[in-house]
Short mmCIF file of C-alpha atoms in Angstrom, two decimals:
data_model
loop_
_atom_site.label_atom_id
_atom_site.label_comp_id
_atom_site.label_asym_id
_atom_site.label_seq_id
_atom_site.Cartn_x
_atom_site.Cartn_y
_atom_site.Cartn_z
CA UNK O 1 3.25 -13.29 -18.99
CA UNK O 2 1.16 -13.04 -22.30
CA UNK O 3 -1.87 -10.44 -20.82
CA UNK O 4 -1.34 -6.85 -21.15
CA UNK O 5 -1.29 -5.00 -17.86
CA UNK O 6 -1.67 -1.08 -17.93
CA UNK O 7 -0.84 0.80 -14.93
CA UNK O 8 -2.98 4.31 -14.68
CA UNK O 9 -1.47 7.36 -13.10
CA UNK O 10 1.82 5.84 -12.62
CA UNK O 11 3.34 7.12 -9.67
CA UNK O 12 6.09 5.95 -7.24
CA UNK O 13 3.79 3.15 -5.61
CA UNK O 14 2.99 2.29 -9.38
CA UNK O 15 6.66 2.32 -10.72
CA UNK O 16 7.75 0.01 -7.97
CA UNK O 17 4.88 -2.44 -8.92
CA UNK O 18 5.85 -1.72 -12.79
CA UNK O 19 9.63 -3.01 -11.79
CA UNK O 20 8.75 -5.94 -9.57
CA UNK O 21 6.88 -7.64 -12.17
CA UNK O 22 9.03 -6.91 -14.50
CA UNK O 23 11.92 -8.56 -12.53
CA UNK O 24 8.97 -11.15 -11.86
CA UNK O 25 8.73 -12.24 -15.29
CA UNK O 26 6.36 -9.78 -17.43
CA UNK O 27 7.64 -8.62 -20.55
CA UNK O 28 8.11 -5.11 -20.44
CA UNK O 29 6.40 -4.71 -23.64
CA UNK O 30 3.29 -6.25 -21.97
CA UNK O 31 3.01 -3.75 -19.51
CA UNK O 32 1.57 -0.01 -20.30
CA UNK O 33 1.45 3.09 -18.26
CA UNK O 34 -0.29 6.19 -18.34
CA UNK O 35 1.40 9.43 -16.39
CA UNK O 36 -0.06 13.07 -16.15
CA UNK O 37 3.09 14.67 -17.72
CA UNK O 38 4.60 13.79 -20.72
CA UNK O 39 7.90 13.31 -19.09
CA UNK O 40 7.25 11.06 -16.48
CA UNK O 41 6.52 8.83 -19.11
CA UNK O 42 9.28 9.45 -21.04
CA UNK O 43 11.05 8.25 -18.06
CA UNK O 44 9.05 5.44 -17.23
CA UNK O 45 10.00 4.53 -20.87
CA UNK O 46 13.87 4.76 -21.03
CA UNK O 47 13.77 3.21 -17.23
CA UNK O 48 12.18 0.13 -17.89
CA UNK O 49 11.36 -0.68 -21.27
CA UNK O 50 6.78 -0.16 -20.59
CA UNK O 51 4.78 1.63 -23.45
CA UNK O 52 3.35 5.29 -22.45
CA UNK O 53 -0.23 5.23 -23.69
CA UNK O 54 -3.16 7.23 -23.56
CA UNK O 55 -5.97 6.62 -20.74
CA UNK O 56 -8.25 5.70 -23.60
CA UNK O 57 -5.85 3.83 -24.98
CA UNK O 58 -4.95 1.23 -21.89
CA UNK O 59 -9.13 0.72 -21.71
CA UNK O 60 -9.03 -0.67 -25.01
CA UNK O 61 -5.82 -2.57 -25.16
CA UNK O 62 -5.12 -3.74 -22.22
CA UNK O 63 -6.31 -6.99 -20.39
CA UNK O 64 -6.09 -5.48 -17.04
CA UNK O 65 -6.13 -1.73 -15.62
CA UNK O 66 -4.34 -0.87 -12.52
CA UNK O 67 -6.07 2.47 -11.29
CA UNK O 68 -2.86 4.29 -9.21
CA UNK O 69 -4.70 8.08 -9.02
CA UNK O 70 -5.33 9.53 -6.25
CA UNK O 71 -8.94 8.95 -4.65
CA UNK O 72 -9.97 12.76 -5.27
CA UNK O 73 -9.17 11.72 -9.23
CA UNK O 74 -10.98 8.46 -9.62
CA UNK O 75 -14.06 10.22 -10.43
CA UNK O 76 -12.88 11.74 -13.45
CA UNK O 77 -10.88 9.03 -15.10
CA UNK O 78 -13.80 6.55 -14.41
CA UNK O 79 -15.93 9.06 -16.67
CA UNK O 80 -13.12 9.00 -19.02
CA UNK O 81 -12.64 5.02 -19.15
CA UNK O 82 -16.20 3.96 -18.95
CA UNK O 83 -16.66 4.52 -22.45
CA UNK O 84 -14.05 2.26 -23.60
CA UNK O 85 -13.72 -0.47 -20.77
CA UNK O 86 -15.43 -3.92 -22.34
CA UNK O 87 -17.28 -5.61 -19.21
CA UNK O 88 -14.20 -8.53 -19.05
CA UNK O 89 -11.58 -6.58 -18.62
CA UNK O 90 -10.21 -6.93 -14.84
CA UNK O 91 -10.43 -3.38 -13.13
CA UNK O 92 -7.46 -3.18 -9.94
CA UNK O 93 -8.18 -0.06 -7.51
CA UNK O 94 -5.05 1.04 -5.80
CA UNK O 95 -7.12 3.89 -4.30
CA UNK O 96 -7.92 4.16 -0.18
CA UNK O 97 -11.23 4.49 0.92
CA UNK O 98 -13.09 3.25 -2.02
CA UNK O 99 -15.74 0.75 -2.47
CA UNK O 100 -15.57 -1.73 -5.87
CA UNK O 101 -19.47 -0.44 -5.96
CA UNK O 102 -18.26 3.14 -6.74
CA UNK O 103 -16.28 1.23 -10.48
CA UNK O 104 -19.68 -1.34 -10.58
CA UNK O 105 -21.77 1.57 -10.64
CA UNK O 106 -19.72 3.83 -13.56
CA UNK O 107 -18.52 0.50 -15.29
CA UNK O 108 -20.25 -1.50 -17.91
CA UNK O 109 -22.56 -4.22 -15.70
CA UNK O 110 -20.51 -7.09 -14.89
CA UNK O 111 -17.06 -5.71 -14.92
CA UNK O 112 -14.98 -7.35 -12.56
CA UNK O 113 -13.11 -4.99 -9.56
CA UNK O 114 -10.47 -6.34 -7.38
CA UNK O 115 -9.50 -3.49 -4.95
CA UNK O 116 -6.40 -3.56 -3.19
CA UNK O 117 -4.67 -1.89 -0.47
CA UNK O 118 -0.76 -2.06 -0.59
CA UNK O 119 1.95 0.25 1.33
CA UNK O 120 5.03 2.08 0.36
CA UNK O 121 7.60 -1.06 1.04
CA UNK O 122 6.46 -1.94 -2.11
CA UNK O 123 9.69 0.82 -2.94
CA UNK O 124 11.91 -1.80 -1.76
CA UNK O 125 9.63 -5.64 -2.63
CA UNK O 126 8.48 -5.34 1.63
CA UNK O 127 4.70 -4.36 0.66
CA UNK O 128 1.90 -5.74 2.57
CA UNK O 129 -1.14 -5.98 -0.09
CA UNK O 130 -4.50 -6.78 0.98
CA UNK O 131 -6.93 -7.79 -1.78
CA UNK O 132 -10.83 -7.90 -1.79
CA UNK O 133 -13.26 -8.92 -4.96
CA UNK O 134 -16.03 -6.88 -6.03
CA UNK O 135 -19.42 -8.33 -7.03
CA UNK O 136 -17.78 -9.69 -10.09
CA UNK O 137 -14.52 -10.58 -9.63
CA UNK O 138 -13.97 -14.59 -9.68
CA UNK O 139 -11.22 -16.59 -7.77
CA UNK O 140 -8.70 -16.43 -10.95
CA UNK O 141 -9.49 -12.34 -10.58
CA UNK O 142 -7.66 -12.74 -7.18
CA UNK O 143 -5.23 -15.27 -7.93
CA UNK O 144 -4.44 -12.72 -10.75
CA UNK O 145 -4.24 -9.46 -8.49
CA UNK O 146 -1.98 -11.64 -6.13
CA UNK O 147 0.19 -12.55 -8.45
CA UNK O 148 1.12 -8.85 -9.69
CA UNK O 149 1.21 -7.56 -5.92
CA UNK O 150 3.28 -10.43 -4.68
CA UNK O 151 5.74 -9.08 -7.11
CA UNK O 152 6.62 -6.41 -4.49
CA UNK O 153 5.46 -8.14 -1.33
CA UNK O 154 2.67 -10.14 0.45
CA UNK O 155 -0.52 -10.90 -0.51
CA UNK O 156 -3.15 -10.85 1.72
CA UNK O 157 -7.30 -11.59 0.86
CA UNK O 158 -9.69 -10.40 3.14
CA UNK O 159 -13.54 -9.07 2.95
CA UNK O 160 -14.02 -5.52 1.35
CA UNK O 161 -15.55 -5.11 4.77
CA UNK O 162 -12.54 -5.15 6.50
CA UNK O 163 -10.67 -3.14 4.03
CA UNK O 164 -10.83 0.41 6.09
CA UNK O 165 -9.40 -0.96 8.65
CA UNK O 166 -6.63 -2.40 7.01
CA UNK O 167 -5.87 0.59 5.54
CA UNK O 168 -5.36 2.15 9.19
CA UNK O 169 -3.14 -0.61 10.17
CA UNK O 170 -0.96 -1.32 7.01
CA UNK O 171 -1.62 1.14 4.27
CA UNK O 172 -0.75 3.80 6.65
CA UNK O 173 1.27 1.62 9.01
CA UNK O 174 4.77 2.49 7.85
CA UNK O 175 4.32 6.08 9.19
CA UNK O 176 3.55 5.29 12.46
CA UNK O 177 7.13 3.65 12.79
CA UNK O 178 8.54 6.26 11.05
CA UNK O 179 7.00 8.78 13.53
CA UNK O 180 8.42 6.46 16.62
CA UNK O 181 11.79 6.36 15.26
CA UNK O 182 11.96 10.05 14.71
CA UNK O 183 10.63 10.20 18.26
CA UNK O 184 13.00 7.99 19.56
CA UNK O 185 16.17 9.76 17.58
CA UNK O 186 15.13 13.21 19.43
CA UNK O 187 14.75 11.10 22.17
CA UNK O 188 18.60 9.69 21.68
CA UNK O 189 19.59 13.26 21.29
CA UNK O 190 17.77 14.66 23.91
CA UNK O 191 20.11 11.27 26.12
CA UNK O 192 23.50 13.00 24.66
CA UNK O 193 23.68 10.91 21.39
CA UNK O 194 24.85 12.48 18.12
CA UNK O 195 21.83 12.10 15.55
CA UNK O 196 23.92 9.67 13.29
CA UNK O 197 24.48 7.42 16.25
CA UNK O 198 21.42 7.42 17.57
CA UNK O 199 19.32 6.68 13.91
CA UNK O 200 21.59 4.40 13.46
CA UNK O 201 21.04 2.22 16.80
CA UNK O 202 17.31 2.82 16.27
CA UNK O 203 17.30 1.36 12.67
CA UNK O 204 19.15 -1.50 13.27
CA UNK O 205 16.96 -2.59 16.51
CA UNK O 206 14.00 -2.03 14.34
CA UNK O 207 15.20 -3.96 11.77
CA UNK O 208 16.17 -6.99 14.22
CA UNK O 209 12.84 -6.68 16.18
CA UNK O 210 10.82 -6.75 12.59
CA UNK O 211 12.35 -10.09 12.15
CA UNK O 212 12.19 -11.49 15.35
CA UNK O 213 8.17 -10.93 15.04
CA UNK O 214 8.09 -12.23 11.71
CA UNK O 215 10.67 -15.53 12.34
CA UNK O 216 10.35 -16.31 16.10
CA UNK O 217 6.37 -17.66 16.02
CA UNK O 218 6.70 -15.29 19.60
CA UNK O 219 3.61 -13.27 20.17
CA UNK O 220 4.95 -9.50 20.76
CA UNK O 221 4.07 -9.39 24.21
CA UNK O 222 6.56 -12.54 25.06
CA UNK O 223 9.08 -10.72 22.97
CA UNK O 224 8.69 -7.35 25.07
CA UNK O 225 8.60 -9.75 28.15
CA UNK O 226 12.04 -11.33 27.38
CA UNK O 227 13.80 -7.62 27.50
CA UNK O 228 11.84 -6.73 30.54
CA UNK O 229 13.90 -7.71 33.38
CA UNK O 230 12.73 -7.00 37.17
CA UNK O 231 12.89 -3.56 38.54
CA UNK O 232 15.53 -2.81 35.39
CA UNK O 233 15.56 -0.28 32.98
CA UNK O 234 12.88 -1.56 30.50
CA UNK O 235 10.06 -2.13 32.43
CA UNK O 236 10.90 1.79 34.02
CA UNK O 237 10.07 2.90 29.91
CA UNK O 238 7.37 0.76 29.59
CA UNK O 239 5.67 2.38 33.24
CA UNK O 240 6.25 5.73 31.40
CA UNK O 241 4.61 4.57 28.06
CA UNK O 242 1.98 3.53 29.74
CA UNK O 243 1.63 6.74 31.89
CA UNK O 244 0.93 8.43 29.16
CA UNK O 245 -1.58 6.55 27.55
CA UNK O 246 0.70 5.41 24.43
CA UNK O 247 -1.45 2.56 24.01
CA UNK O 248 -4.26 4.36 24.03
CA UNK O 249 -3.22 7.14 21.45
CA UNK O 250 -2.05 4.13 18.81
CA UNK O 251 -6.01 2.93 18.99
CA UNK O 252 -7.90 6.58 18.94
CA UNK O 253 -5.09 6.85 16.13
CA UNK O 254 -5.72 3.89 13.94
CA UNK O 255 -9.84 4.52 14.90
CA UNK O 256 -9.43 8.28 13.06
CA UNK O 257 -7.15 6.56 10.31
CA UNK O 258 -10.20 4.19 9.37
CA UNK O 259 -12.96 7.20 9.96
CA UNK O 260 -10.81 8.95 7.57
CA UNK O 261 -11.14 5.89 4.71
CA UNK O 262 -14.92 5.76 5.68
CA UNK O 263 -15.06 9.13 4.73
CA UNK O 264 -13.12 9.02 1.62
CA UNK O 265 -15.58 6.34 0.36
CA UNK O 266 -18.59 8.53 1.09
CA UNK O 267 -16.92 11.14 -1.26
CA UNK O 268 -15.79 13.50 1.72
CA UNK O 269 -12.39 14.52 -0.18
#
């Protein structure tokens, strides 16, 4: 790859993207990062071969800036970047709940912003990454955004409109399974398992249901159908899920997951 890519605020989400491309084909020497402590760039340095610059410094060298901070910090490094981003360079936003207007507005007029939601599989090349252009951004702006996120993942376009409530559903996603495995290894416990046993039975039927949905072309509910036999013991869980207004809780929950991004893009930090 012969464009320099800088990530900003490198953190773990932005290492694993650094070392998927890398095994994707960038040349680490391509790729810069910028970290809040010396030392994590150090690291990020002896790890994998990338250049620690300055925030100034990516804005003026690099073809395209990944912006990893945190949403409460975009604020400040857009004041410090504006000064020194050239209106072609392609601006990624990693951050939740923020609108491409909010880098438009601070950015020089016409700077292209690609904002993209990915989740923390991207640790281990599982991400799902969905990617929406700002005013500016072009169709090779997207085709270049998918190609650095499919380094850890899927790719997924969809309207910036839709973006809050993607972040609900995937950006936050992973935590609502790791929440229902916890609950189901007290659960296990609570049945007379030891915890080992019982993570370990939960894991591995997670694992084999994940690809069932993903390889089968089964909707979930004909999945769940084909376990529940008549009057046997699944369909006696399901009753009590239901009872107690599981499915109900997962939709109030996702609905106060995408309030929360809606809030985070009004500035409510």
């Amino acid at each position: 790859m012969s464009q320099k890519v800088a990530v900003l605020g490198t953190g773990k989400i932005g290492e694993a993207l650094l070392s998927g491309m890398i095994r994707g084909g960038w040349t680490p020497a391509d790729l810069l990062v910028t970290a809040r402590r010396p030392e994590r760039a150090e690291e990020l340095r002896a790890r994998h071969g990338v250049t620690p610059v300055t925030n100034t410094e990516a804005a003026k060298s690099a073809d395209t800036l990944i912006l990893t901070v945190k949403p409460q910090d975009m604020g400040t490094l857009l004041d410090e970047l504006a000064p020194h981003v050239p209106a072609d360079r392609l601006v990624i936003s990693g951050a939740a709940g923020i609108p491409t207007s909010f880098f438009e507005e601070r950015l020089a007029s016409g700077t292209p912003v690609v904002r993209v939601m990915t989740n923390t599989p991207a640790l281990v090349d599982e991400a799902m990454s969905v990617i929406s252009a700002g005013t500016h951004a072009s169709a090779e702006h997207l085709a270049h955004a998918e190609e650095i996120f499919g380094a850890v993942g899927k790719t997924l376009r969809v309207p910036e409109s839709q973006q809050d409530a993607c972040t609900a559903l995937s950006g936050s996603g992973p935590a609502y399974f790791f929440y229902l495995v916890e609950a189901m290894t007290d659960a296990g416990i609570f049945l007379g398992l030891p915890r080992d046993k019982a993570h370990e039975l939960i894991v591995q039927s997670a694992i084999g249901a994940a690809v069932m949905l993903r390889d089968s072309g089964e909707p979930p509910v004909k999945l769940r159908e084909n376990v529940t036999s008549p009057a046997g013991t699944t369909i006696n869980a399901i009753r009590e899920l239901e009872n107690h207004g599981v499915r109900a809780a997962l939709i109030a929950a996702l609905e106060a997951a995408r309030d929360r991004s809606r809030e985070l893009a009004s500035g409510n930090n």
